[in-house]
Amino acid sequence: MKISSEPSVGGELWEMLPVGPRRALAQAAASEFGKRGYHATTTRHIAEHVGMSPAGLYVHYASKAELLFTISRIGHESVLSESSAALEGISSPDERVHALVRSFTIWHAVNHNLARVIQYELRSLEPKHYQVIAAIRRSTEALAAEVFRPLFRDAESLSMHTVAILSLGIDVARWYVPGRSPDPIVLGEAYAKLARNLLRA
Amino acid sequence: MKISSEPSVGGELWEMLPVGPRRALAQAAASEFGKRGYHATTTRHIAEHVGMSPAGLYVHYASKAELLFTISRIGHESVLSESSAALEGISSPDERVHALVRSFTIWHAVNHNLARVIQYELRSLEPKHYQVIAAIRRSTEALAAEVFRPLFRDAESLSMHTVAILSLGIDVARWYVPGRSPDPIVLGEAYAKLARNLLRA
DNA sequence: GTCTATAGGTAGATAGAC
DNA sequence: GTCTATCTACCTATAGAC
C-alpha cells in the first residue's frame, strides 16, 4: 500500500527508471528484498507494497529474477559512480582515501536496504545476470585498489588492506538501523578517519 | 600474546551433538545453508548431502527451522567460548585486543560457511529461537566491549570502534574462499595487528 | 530408523475479461 | 495496464510399510 522511498545522498539513484510503476516496483523490491531476503520475499509482497495485484507486476518485469537483476545493477552502478565522483579533483593520496571511504560508507548507510541486496544476494542472481554484476564489482574494486596503491609497496599488503577497509563500509549494510545508528555523514567521516589510521602503519 | 600452537580451530564445534545422523545432518545443514542461504535450501538438499531420503530428516529434527536454530546456537556458543578461551591468562589491554581479534577472525575464516549462517540468517530464525540467539550475541558483544573499554574514554567512541573491529571479522564470512583466501592463522594475525593500529589513535 | 508415497500449502507466472 | 482466477511446480511435513 505505502510506497517507501530509499533516499540517496546523490538523489539520482532511481532516475534511470521512468517515473511510474516500473520505478515504484524497483524501489519496493529493494525495500522488501533488503528486509526479508530475496527468497523469503514473494512477488505478492512487492505488488502489495505498491498497491498492485500480484499479476500487475509482470506487465513491467518479466520475472522476479529480472527485478533482482535490475535493482542490483542500479545499486552497483550507483556505488561506482558515487565513489568516482567523490574522488574528482582530489590528488593527495591521503585525501583520496578519506574521500573514498567516506563516500562508500555513507552510501551503505543511506541505502542500507539496497546495500544488503547488492552485497548479500549475489548468489541469488541468475548466472547470466551475475556476469554483468561481477563486471561492475571488478571496476569498483579496481578503483579502490588504485586509491590505496600509493600507500603500499607490495601487492599482498595492498590487497589485504583494501579488503579490510571495504569490509568496514560493506558491513554497515548488515547492522545499520536508521534512528538507532549514527547519522550517515557522521559515520562516514568517522570511518574515513579510522581508515587513515589503519593505513598509517 | 597467544601461543600459536594451541588453537583448536573448530575441532570441537559439533561435539555437543552425538556422533551419528543428528550431527551429520547439522553439519550438512550448515554447509548447505551457508552456500545457498536458508530459504534457497530445501530439506531434500540436506537429506541428499548425508545420503538420506527427504523423510529421514524428520526422525532427528522436528523441522527445517529447528535445524537452523540448532546450528545457529552451536555456532554462536562456539564463537563465545573460543573468544573467552583466547583471553584466558592475558591481562595486558593491548594483548587482549590482539588475542580477541585474532581468535574472532580465525573462527570466521575456518568456519566461513557456518559463520554466514549465524551472521546473515538471523532474520530467518523463528521469533522464539531468535530470543535465545540474541542473548548469546549480547554476551559476545559485552565480552568484546569489555576488552576494548580500557582503551577509550567515552562510551560513544568505544561503541563505534567495537562495531568497526567486529565488522572486520564478521565480513570475512562473506568473502572468504578456501584456497583462494589467506590462511586463517595468517589472516587472524594480520587483522589483529590491523585492529591495534586502528585503536592506537 | 529408514524408506516410498503423498497430503497440504504456497509460490511464480499466465489467461482472459474489462 | 490492471484486475480476478487459476495453472503448474515444488516445498515442508506426514502416513504407513518394512
Short mmCIF file of C-alpha atoms (C1' of nucleotides) in Angstrom, two decimals:
data_model
loop_
_atom_site.label_atom_id
_atom_site.label_comp_id
_atom_site.label_asym_id
_atom_site.label_seq_id
_atom_site.Cartn_x
_atom_site.Cartn_y
_atom_site.Cartn_z
CA MET A 1 0.00 0.00 0.00
CA LYS A 2 2.58 2.53 1.10
CA ILE A 3 5.38 3.50 -1.22
CA SER A 4 8.63 3.83 0.72
CA SER A 5 11.45 5.67 -0.97
CA GLU A 6 15.01 4.97 -0.10
CA PRO A 7 16.80 8.33 -0.04
CA SER A 8 20.10 8.65 -1.80
CA VAL A 9 22.64 11.34 -0.98
CA GLY A 10 23.15 11.85 -4.68
CA GLY A 11 19.39 11.66 -5.14
CA GLU A 12 19.62 10.21 -8.62
CA LEU A 13 19.71 6.53 -7.71
CA TRP A 14 16.44 5.55 -9.42
CA GLU A 15 16.44 8.18 -12.13
CA MET A 16 17.44 5.73 -14.80
CA LEU A 17 13.96 4.20 -14.44
CA PRO A 18 10.95 6.16 -15.69
CA VAL A 19 8.66 7.66 -13.07
CA GLY A 20 5.72 5.29 -12.64
CA PRO A 21 5.11 1.62 -11.89
CA ARG A 22 8.48 0.42 -13.16
CA ARG A 23 10.39 2.66 -10.75
CA ALA A 24 7.94 2.12 -7.88
CA LEU A 25 8.23 -1.66 -8.21
CA ALA A 26 12.03 -1.48 -8.21
CA GLN A 27 12.00 0.64 -5.06
CA ALA A 28 9.51 -1.71 -3.42
CA ALA A 29 11.62 -4.73 -4.35
CA ALA A 30 14.77 -3.10 -2.94
CA SER A 31 12.96 -2.46 0.31
CA GLU A 32 11.38 -5.92 0.58
CA PHE A 33 14.44 -7.90 -0.57
CA GLY A 34 16.59 -5.84 1.80
CA LYS A 35 14.34 -6.53 4.78
CA ARG A 36 13.44 -10.19 4.27
CA GLY A 37 15.92 -11.50 1.71
CA TYR A 38 15.26 -12.40 -1.92
CA HIS A 39 14.00 -15.95 -1.43
CA ALA A 40 11.81 -15.06 1.56
CA THR A 41 10.14 -12.27 -0.40
CA THR A 42 7.21 -13.15 -2.64
CA THR A 43 6.03 -11.29 -5.72
CA ARG A 44 2.86 -10.69 -3.72
CA HIS A 45 4.82 -8.76 -1.06
CA ILE A 46 6.25 -6.47 -3.73
CA ALA A 47 2.94 -5.98 -5.50
CA GLU A 48 1.17 -5.18 -2.23
CA HIS A 49 3.90 -2.70 -1.37
CA VAL A 50 2.89 -0.58 -4.37
CA GLY A 51 -0.83 -1.35 -4.10
CA MET A 52 -0.95 -3.60 -7.14
CA SER A 53 -2.33 -7.08 -7.78
CA PRO A 54 0.19 -9.94 -7.98
CA ALA A 55 -0.31 -10.17 -11.74
CA GLY A 56 0.28 -6.46 -12.36
CA LEU A 57 3.98 -6.84 -11.67
CA TYR A 58 4.51 -8.95 -14.79
CA VAL A 59 3.46 -6.17 -17.12
CA HIS A 60 6.57 -4.25 -16.04
CA TYR A 61 9.06 -7.03 -15.27
CA ALA A 62 9.37 -10.43 -16.91
CA SER A 63 10.17 -12.19 -13.65
CA LYS A 64 11.17 -11.83 -10.01
CA ALA A 65 14.73 -12.60 -11.12
CA GLU A 66 14.73 -9.67 -13.54
CA LEU A 67 13.57 -7.40 -10.74
CA LEU A 68 16.51 -8.53 -8.60
CA PHE A 69 18.90 -8.00 -11.51
CA THR A 70 17.56 -4.52 -12.19
CA ILE A 71 17.93 -3.23 -8.63
CA SER A 72 21.30 -4.96 -8.20
CA ARG A 73 22.60 -3.29 -11.35
CA ILE A 74 21.29 0.11 -10.34
CA GLY A 75 22.81 -0.23 -6.89
CA HIS A 76 26.22 -1.34 -8.13
CA GLU A 77 26.35 1.42 -10.75
CA SER A 78 25.39 3.95 -8.10
CA VAL A 79 28.21 2.86 -5.77
CA LEU A 80 30.71 3.06 -8.60
CA SER A 81 29.62 6.45 -9.87
CA GLU A 82 29.35 7.98 -6.38
CA SER A 83 32.81 6.69 -5.46
CA SER A 84 34.22 8.04 -8.68
CA ALA A 85 32.53 11.39 -8.21
CA ALA A 86 33.84 11.66 -4.64
CA LEU A 87 37.43 11.49 -5.92
CA GLU A 88 37.06 14.20 -8.56
CA GLY A 89 39.67 16.92 -8.28
CA ILE A 90 41.43 15.32 -5.29
CA SER A 91 45.08 14.42 -5.84
CA SER A 92 46.59 13.93 -2.38
CA PRO A 93 46.72 10.18 -1.66
CA ASP A 94 45.61 10.67 1.94
CA GLU A 95 42.70 12.83 0.93
CA ARG A 96 41.68 10.40 -1.78
CA VAL A 97 41.49 7.59 0.80
CA HIS A 98 39.43 9.83 3.03
CA ALA A 99 37.04 10.79 0.24
CA LEU A 100 36.56 7.22 -0.97
CA VAL A 101 35.92 5.64 2.42
CA ARG A 102 33.63 8.50 3.40
CA SER A 103 31.55 8.21 0.24
CA PHE A 104 31.44 4.39 0.31
CA THR A 105 30.36 4.31 3.95
CA ILE A 106 27.71 6.99 3.54
CA TRP A 107 26.26 5.14 0.56
CA HIS A 108 25.91 1.90 2.54
CA ALA A 109 24.32 3.70 5.50
CA VAL A 110 21.87 5.80 3.49
CA ASN A 111 20.92 2.95 1.17
CA HIS A 112 21.25 0.17 3.73
CA ASN A 113 18.32 -1.85 2.37
CA LEU A 114 19.52 -1.74 -1.22
CA ALA A 115 23.06 -2.28 0.05
CA ARG A 116 22.02 -5.56 1.66
CA VAL A 117 20.65 -6.71 -1.67
CA ILE A 118 23.74 -5.86 -3.69
CA GLN A 119 26.18 -7.26 -1.10
CA TYR A 120 24.36 -10.33 0.20
CA GLU A 121 22.16 -11.51 -2.70
CA LEU A 122 24.86 -12.07 -5.30
CA ARG A 123 24.30 -15.82 -5.05
CA SER A 124 20.60 -15.33 -5.81
CA LEU A 125 21.34 -13.82 -9.23
CA GLU A 126 20.96 -16.00 -12.31
CA PRO A 127 24.34 -16.88 -13.86
CA LYS A 128 23.87 -14.58 -16.86
CA HIS A 129 22.86 -11.69 -14.63
CA TYR A 130 25.73 -12.38 -12.28
CA GLN A 131 28.25 -11.94 -15.08
CA VAL A 132 27.08 -8.37 -15.66
CA ILE A 133 27.11 -7.53 -11.96
CA ALA A 134 30.54 -9.07 -11.42
CA ALA A 135 32.00 -6.80 -14.11
CA ILE A 136 30.74 -3.69 -12.28
CA ARG A 137 32.13 -5.01 -8.98
CA ARG A 138 35.54 -5.52 -10.58
CA SER A 139 35.53 -1.87 -11.66
CA THR A 140 34.68 -0.72 -8.15
CA GLU A 141 37.37 -2.91 -6.61
CA ALA A 142 39.90 -1.64 -9.16
CA LEU A 143 39.00 1.94 -8.28
CA ALA A 144 39.54 1.24 -4.58
CA ALA A 145 42.85 -0.54 -5.19
CA GLU A 146 44.02 2.41 -7.29
CA VAL A 147 43.24 4.80 -4.44
CA PHE A 148 45.07 2.69 -1.84
CA ARG A 149 48.02 1.69 -4.06
CA PRO A 150 50.19 4.80 -3.45
CA LEU A 151 50.35 3.82 0.24
CA PHE A 152 51.76 0.31 -0.24
CA ARG A 153 54.88 -1.35 -1.54
CA ASP A 154 53.79 -4.94 -2.07
CA ALA A 155 50.62 -6.15 -3.75
CA GLU A 156 49.76 -8.57 -0.96
CA SER A 157 49.62 -5.88 1.66
CA LEU A 158 47.61 -3.65 -0.67
CA SER A 159 45.11 -6.44 -1.28
CA MET A 160 44.56 -7.23 2.38
CA HIS A 161 44.15 -3.61 3.41
CA THR A 162 41.78 -2.95 0.51
CA VAL A 163 39.57 -5.86 1.54
CA ALA A 164 39.62 -4.79 5.19
CA ILE A 165 38.64 -1.20 4.51
CA LEU A 166 35.88 -2.15 2.09
CA SER A 167 34.65 -4.58 4.76
CA LEU A 168 34.06 -1.70 7.14
CA GLY A 169 31.74 0.02 4.67
CA ILE A 170 30.00 -3.11 3.39
CA ASP A 171 29.26 -4.43 6.88
CA VAL A 172 27.40 -1.20 7.64
CA ALA A 173 24.61 -2.63 5.48
CA ARG A 174 24.29 -5.55 7.92
CA TRP A 175 23.98 -3.63 11.18
CA TYR A 176 22.67 -0.20 10.23
CA VAL A 177 19.30 0.67 11.78
CA PRO A 178 18.01 4.14 10.92
CA GLY A 179 17.31 6.18 14.03
CA ARG A 180 19.33 3.88 16.26
CA SER A 181 22.60 4.13 14.33
CA PRO A 182 24.83 7.20 13.81
CA ASP A 183 23.92 9.72 11.13
CA PRO A 184 25.38 8.57 7.79
CA ILE A 185 27.52 11.69 7.34
CA VAL A 186 28.92 11.42 10.88
CA LEU A 187 29.63 7.72 10.37
CA GLY A 188 31.26 8.37 7.01
CA GLU A 189 33.61 10.96 8.48
CA ALA A 190 34.48 8.71 11.43
CA TYR A 191 35.16 5.68 9.25
CA ALA A 192 37.28 7.76 6.88
CA LYS A 193 39.49 8.74 9.82
CA LEU A 194 39.55 5.13 11.02
CA ALA A 195 40.73 4.02 7.60
CA ARG A 196 43.54 6.55 7.57
CA ASN A 197 44.70 5.34 10.99
CA LEU A 198 44.51 1.79 9.76
CA LEU A 199 46.67 2.52 6.72
CA ARG A 200 49.24 4.60 8.56
CA ALA A 201 51.39 1.62 9.62
CA MET B 1 50.49 -12.88 23.23
CA LYS B 2 48.76 -16.12 22.44
CA ILE B 3 50.79 -19.22 21.73
CA SER B 4 50.11 -20.22 18.14
CA SER B 5 50.45 -23.96 18.51
CA GLU B 6 47.28 -24.25 20.50
CA PRO B 7 44.24 -23.11 18.51
CA SER B 8 41.84 -25.99 18.10
CA VAL B 9 40.34 -24.33 15.02
CA GLY B 10 36.86 -25.72 15.27
CA GLY B 11 37.67 -29.29 16.19
CA GLU B 12 35.15 -29.49 18.98
CA LEU B 13 32.44 -27.44 17.37
CA TRP B 14 29.95 -30.27 16.85
CA GLU B 15 30.83 -32.32 19.88
CA MET B 16 27.69 -31.32 21.73
CA LEU B 17 25.76 -33.43 19.22
CA PRO B 18 26.03 -37.23 19.36
CA VAL B 19 28.02 -38.90 16.60
CA GLY B 20 25.54 -40.15 14.01
CA PRO B 21 22.71 -38.80 11.89
CA ARG B 22 21.89 -35.89 14.19
CA ARG B 23 25.42 -34.49 13.95
CA ALA B 24 25.79 -35.32 10.25
CA LEU B 25 22.54 -33.54 9.43
CA ALA B 26 23.59 -30.45 11.38
CA GLN B 27 26.91 -30.32 9.54
CA ALA B 28 25.17 -30.82 6.20
CA ALA B 29 22.69 -28.06 7.01
CA ALA B 30 25.49 -25.67 8.00
CA SER B 31 27.20 -26.36 4.70
CA GLU B 32 24.07 -26.05 2.55
CA PHE B 33 22.59 -23.04 4.35
CA GLY B 34 25.99 -21.35 4.21
CA LYS B 35 26.36 -21.89 0.47
CA ARG B 36 22.84 -21.20 -0.78
CA GLY B 37 21.06 -19.43 2.06
CA TYR B 38 18.36 -20.83 4.36
CA HIS B 39 15.33 -20.15 2.16
CA ALA B 40 17.03 -21.33 -1.03
CA THR B 41 17.99 -24.61 0.61
CA THR B 42 15.44 -27.43 0.65
CA THR B 43 15.21 -30.27 3.12
CA ARG B 44 15.98 -32.51 0.12
CA HIS B 45 19.37 -30.80 -0.34
CA ILE B 46 20.27 -31.53 3.26
CA ALA B 47 18.99 -35.10 3.17
CA GLU B 48 20.87 -35.83 -0.06
CA HIS B 49 24.03 -34.34 1.45
CA VAL B 50 24.05 -37.15 4.01
CA GLY B 51 22.61 -39.80 1.66
CA MET B 52 19.23 -39.95 3.29
CA SER B 53 15.68 -39.77 1.97
CA PRO B 54 13.80 -36.46 2.46
CA ALA B 55 11.65 -38.06 5.16
CA GLY B 56 14.56 -39.41 7.18
CA LEU B 57 15.47 -35.94 8.37
CA TYR B 58 12.30 -35.63 10.44
CA VAL B 59 13.22 -38.51 12.69
CA HIS B 60 16.12 -36.40 14.02
CA TYR B 61 14.77 -32.86 13.73
CA ALA B 62 11.20 -31.66 14.06
CA SER B 63 11.53 -29.12 11.27
CA LYS B 64 13.86 -27.22 8.98
CA ALA B 65 13.52 -24.28 11.39
CA GLU B 66 14.77 -26.40 14.29
CA LEU B 67 17.76 -27.40 12.24
CA LEU B 68 18.59 -23.74 11.62
CA PHE B 69 18.17 -22.96 15.30
CA THR B 70 20.41 -25.85 16.33
CA ILE B 71 23.33 -24.90 14.11
CA SER B 72 22.92 -21.19 14.87
CA ARG B 73 23.07 -21.90 18.60
CA ILE B 74 26.10 -24.15 18.27
CA GLY B 75 27.87 -21.55 16.14
CA HIS B 76 27.15 -18.66 18.47
CA GLU B 77 28.18 -20.65 21.53
CA SER B 78 31.38 -21.66 19.79
CA VAL B 79 32.31 -18.06 18.96
CA LEU B 80 31.68 -17.01 22.56
CA SER B 81 33.61 -19.85 24.14
CA GLU B 82 36.56 -19.58 21.73
CA SER B 83 36.76 -15.81 22.30
CA SER B 84 36.63 -16.31 26.03
CA ALA B 85 39.27 -19.04 25.91
CA ALA B 86 41.57 -16.86 23.81
CA LEU B 87 41.64 -14.23 26.56
CA GLU B 88 42.49 -16.62 29.38
CA GLY B 89 45.52 -15.55 31.37
CA ILE B 90 46.11 -12.38 29.34
CA SER B 91 45.97 -9.13 31.29
CA SER B 92 47.65 -6.51 29.12
CA PRO B 93 44.92 -4.49 27.36
CA ASP B 94 46.86 -4.42 24.08
CA GLU B 95 47.44 -8.14 24.13
CA ARG B 96 43.81 -8.82 24.99
CA VAL B 97 42.73 -6.88 21.91
CA HIS B 98 45.20 -8.83 19.83
CA ALA B 99 44.02 -12.19 21.17
CA LEU B 100 40.34 -11.43 20.75
CA VAL B 101 40.56 -10.11 17.18
CA ARG B 102 42.87 -12.95 16.20
CA SER B 103 40.55 -15.62 17.59
CA PHE B 104 37.38 -14.00 16.23
CA THR B 105 38.85 -13.64 12.74
CA ILE B 106 40.24 -17.18 12.63
CA TRP B 107 36.87 -18.56 13.69
CA HIS B 108 35.07 -16.77 10.85
CA ALA B 109 37.66 -17.90 8.30
CA VAL B 110 37.80 -21.54 9.37
CA ASN B 111 34.04 -21.83 9.80
CA HIS B 112 33.08 -19.46 7.00
CA ASN B 113 30.03 -21.48 5.95
CA LEU B 114 28.63 -21.73 9.46
CA ALA B 115 29.66 -18.11 10.04
CA ARG B 116 27.47 -16.99 7.14
CA VAL B 117 24.53 -18.75 8.73
CA ILE B 118 24.99 -17.23 12.17
CA GLN B 119 25.68 -13.71 10.86
CA TYR B 120 23.33 -13.43 7.88
CA GLU B 121 20.39 -15.72 8.70
CA LEU B 122 19.28 -14.11 11.96
CA ARG B 123 16.15 -12.83 10.23
CA SER B 124 15.28 -16.39 9.17
CA LEU B 125 15.02 -17.58 12.78
CA GLU B 126 11.60 -18.00 14.34
CA PRO B 127 10.91 -15.33 16.98
CA LYS B 128 11.22 -17.73 19.90
CA HIS B 129 14.50 -19.10 18.57
CA TYR B 130 15.78 -15.60 17.89
CA GLN B 131 15.36 -14.65 21.55
CA VAL B 132 17.78 -17.38 22.59
CA ILE B 133 20.32 -16.48 19.93
CA ALA B 134 20.11 -12.76 20.69
CA ALA B 135 21.03 -13.46 24.31
CA ILE B 136 24.24 -15.25 23.27
CA ARG B 137 25.09 -12.41 20.89
CA ARG B 138 24.69 -9.88 23.69
CA SER B 139 27.20 -11.85 25.77
CA THR B 140 29.71 -11.88 22.92
CA GLU B 141 29.29 -8.16 22.31
CA ALA B 142 29.70 -7.49 26.02
CA LEU B 143 32.90 -9.51 26.06
CA ALA B 144 34.28 -7.50 23.13
CA ALA B 145 33.30 -4.17 24.67
CA GLU B 146 34.99 -5.21 27.93
CA VAL B 147 38.21 -5.94 26.05
CA PHE B 148 38.19 -2.61 24.19
CA ARG B 149 36.96 -0.47 27.09
CA PRO B 150 40.38 0.16 28.72
CA LEU B 151 41.45 1.95 25.53
CA PHE B 152 38.64 4.51 25.46
CA ARG B 153 37.35 7.42 27.50
CA ASP B 154 33.86 7.94 26.16
CA ALA B 155 31.24 5.28 25.51
CA GLU B 156 30.39 6.58 22.06
CA SER B 157 33.92 6.13 20.78
CA LEU B 158 34.12 2.69 22.37
CA SER B 159 30.89 1.65 20.70
CA MET B 160 31.92 2.77 17.23
CA HIS B 161 35.34 1.15 17.41
CA THR B 162 33.86 -2.08 18.76
CA VAL B 163 31.42 -2.28 15.87
CA ALA B 164 34.15 -1.49 13.34
CA ILE B 165 36.56 -4.13 14.58
CA LEU B 166 33.90 -6.82 14.84
CA SER B 167 32.89 -5.87 11.27
CA LEU B 168 36.34 -6.84 10.04
CA GLY B 169 35.97 -10.36 11.43
CA ILE B 170 32.31 -10.85 10.54
CA ASP B 171 32.76 -9.72 6.94
CA VAL B 172 35.38 -12.44 6.49
CA ALA B 173 32.45 -14.86 6.33
CA ARG B 174 31.14 -13.02 3.26
CA TRP B 175 34.29 -13.01 1.12
CA TYR B 176 36.36 -15.95 2.38
CA VAL B 177 37.04 -18.63 -0.24
CA PRO B 178 39.19 -21.54 0.97
CA GLY B 179 42.25 -21.97 -1.18
CA ARG B 180 41.95 -18.53 -2.74
CA SER B 181 41.99 -16.56 0.52
CA PRO B 182 44.82 -16.24 3.06
CA ASP B 183 45.37 -19.00 5.58
CA PRO B 184 43.11 -18.40 8.62
CA ILE B 185 46.01 -18.13 11.07
CA VAL B 186 47.88 -15.67 8.85
CA LEU B 187 44.71 -13.62 8.38
CA GLY B 188 43.97 -13.67 12.10
CA GLU B 189 47.45 -12.36 12.96
CA ALA B 190 47.25 -9.67 10.28
CA TYR B 191 43.80 -8.49 11.35
CA ALA B 192 44.87 -8.43 15.00
CA LYS B 193 47.69 -6.05 14.07
CA LEU B 194 45.29 -4.02 11.93
CA ALA B 195 42.96 -3.67 14.90
CA ARG B 196 45.73 -2.46 17.17
CA ASN B 197 46.74 0.17 14.60
CA LEU B 198 43.13 1.18 14.30
CA LEU B 199 42.74 1.64 18.05
CA ARG B 200 46.02 3.45 18.58
CA ALA B 201 44.63 6.92 17.72
"C1'" DG C 1 15.08 -45.65 11.71
"C1'" DT C 2 14.72 -45.63 7.02
"C1'" DC C 3 12.15 -45.98 3.10
"C1'" DT C 4 8.18 -44.75 -0.72
"C1'" DA C 5 4.26 -42.21 -1.48
"C1'" DT C 6 1.65 -38.37 -0.87
"C1'" DA C 7 -1.02 -34.81 1.51
"C1'" DG C 8 -1.41 -29.83 2.12
"C1'" DG C 9 0.09 -25.42 1.26
"C1'" DT C 10 2.02 -21.73 -1.34
"C1'" DA C 11 4.96 -19.59 -4.78
"C1'" DG C 12 5.89 -17.80 -9.62
"C1'" DA C 13 3.75 -16.94 -13.60
"C1'" DT C 14 -0.21 -16.94 -17.19
"C1'" DA C 15 -5.13 -16.42 -19.24
"C1'" DG C 16 -8.52 -13.66 -20.43
"C1'" DA C 17 -12.15 -10.14 -19.12
"C1'" DC C 18 -12.53 -5.17 -18.89
"C1'" DG D 1 -2.48 -1.84 -17.83
"C1'" DT D 2 -4.91 -3.68 -14.23
"C1'" DC D 3 -7.81 -6.90 -12.47
"C1'" DT D 4 -9.64 -11.93 -10.85
"C1'" DA D 5 -8.99 -16.57 -11.31
"C1'" DT D 6 -6.11 -20.24 -11.89
"C1'" DC D 7 -2.39 -23.36 -13.55
"C1'" DT D 8 1.79 -25.80 -12.57
"C1'" DA D 9 5.52 -26.81 -9.86
"C1'" DC D 10 7.72 -27.53 -5.83
"C1'" DC D 11 8.43 -27.49 -0.85
"C1'" DT D 12 7.62 -28.94 4.07
"C1'" DA D 13 5.96 -32.39 6.57
"C1'" DT D 14 3.27 -36.75 7.48
"C1'" DA D 15 1.46 -41.69 6.80
"C1'" DG D 16 2.35 -46.14 6.86
"C1'" DA D 17 5.03 -50.31 5.15
"C1'" DC D 18 9.17 -52.79 6.41
#
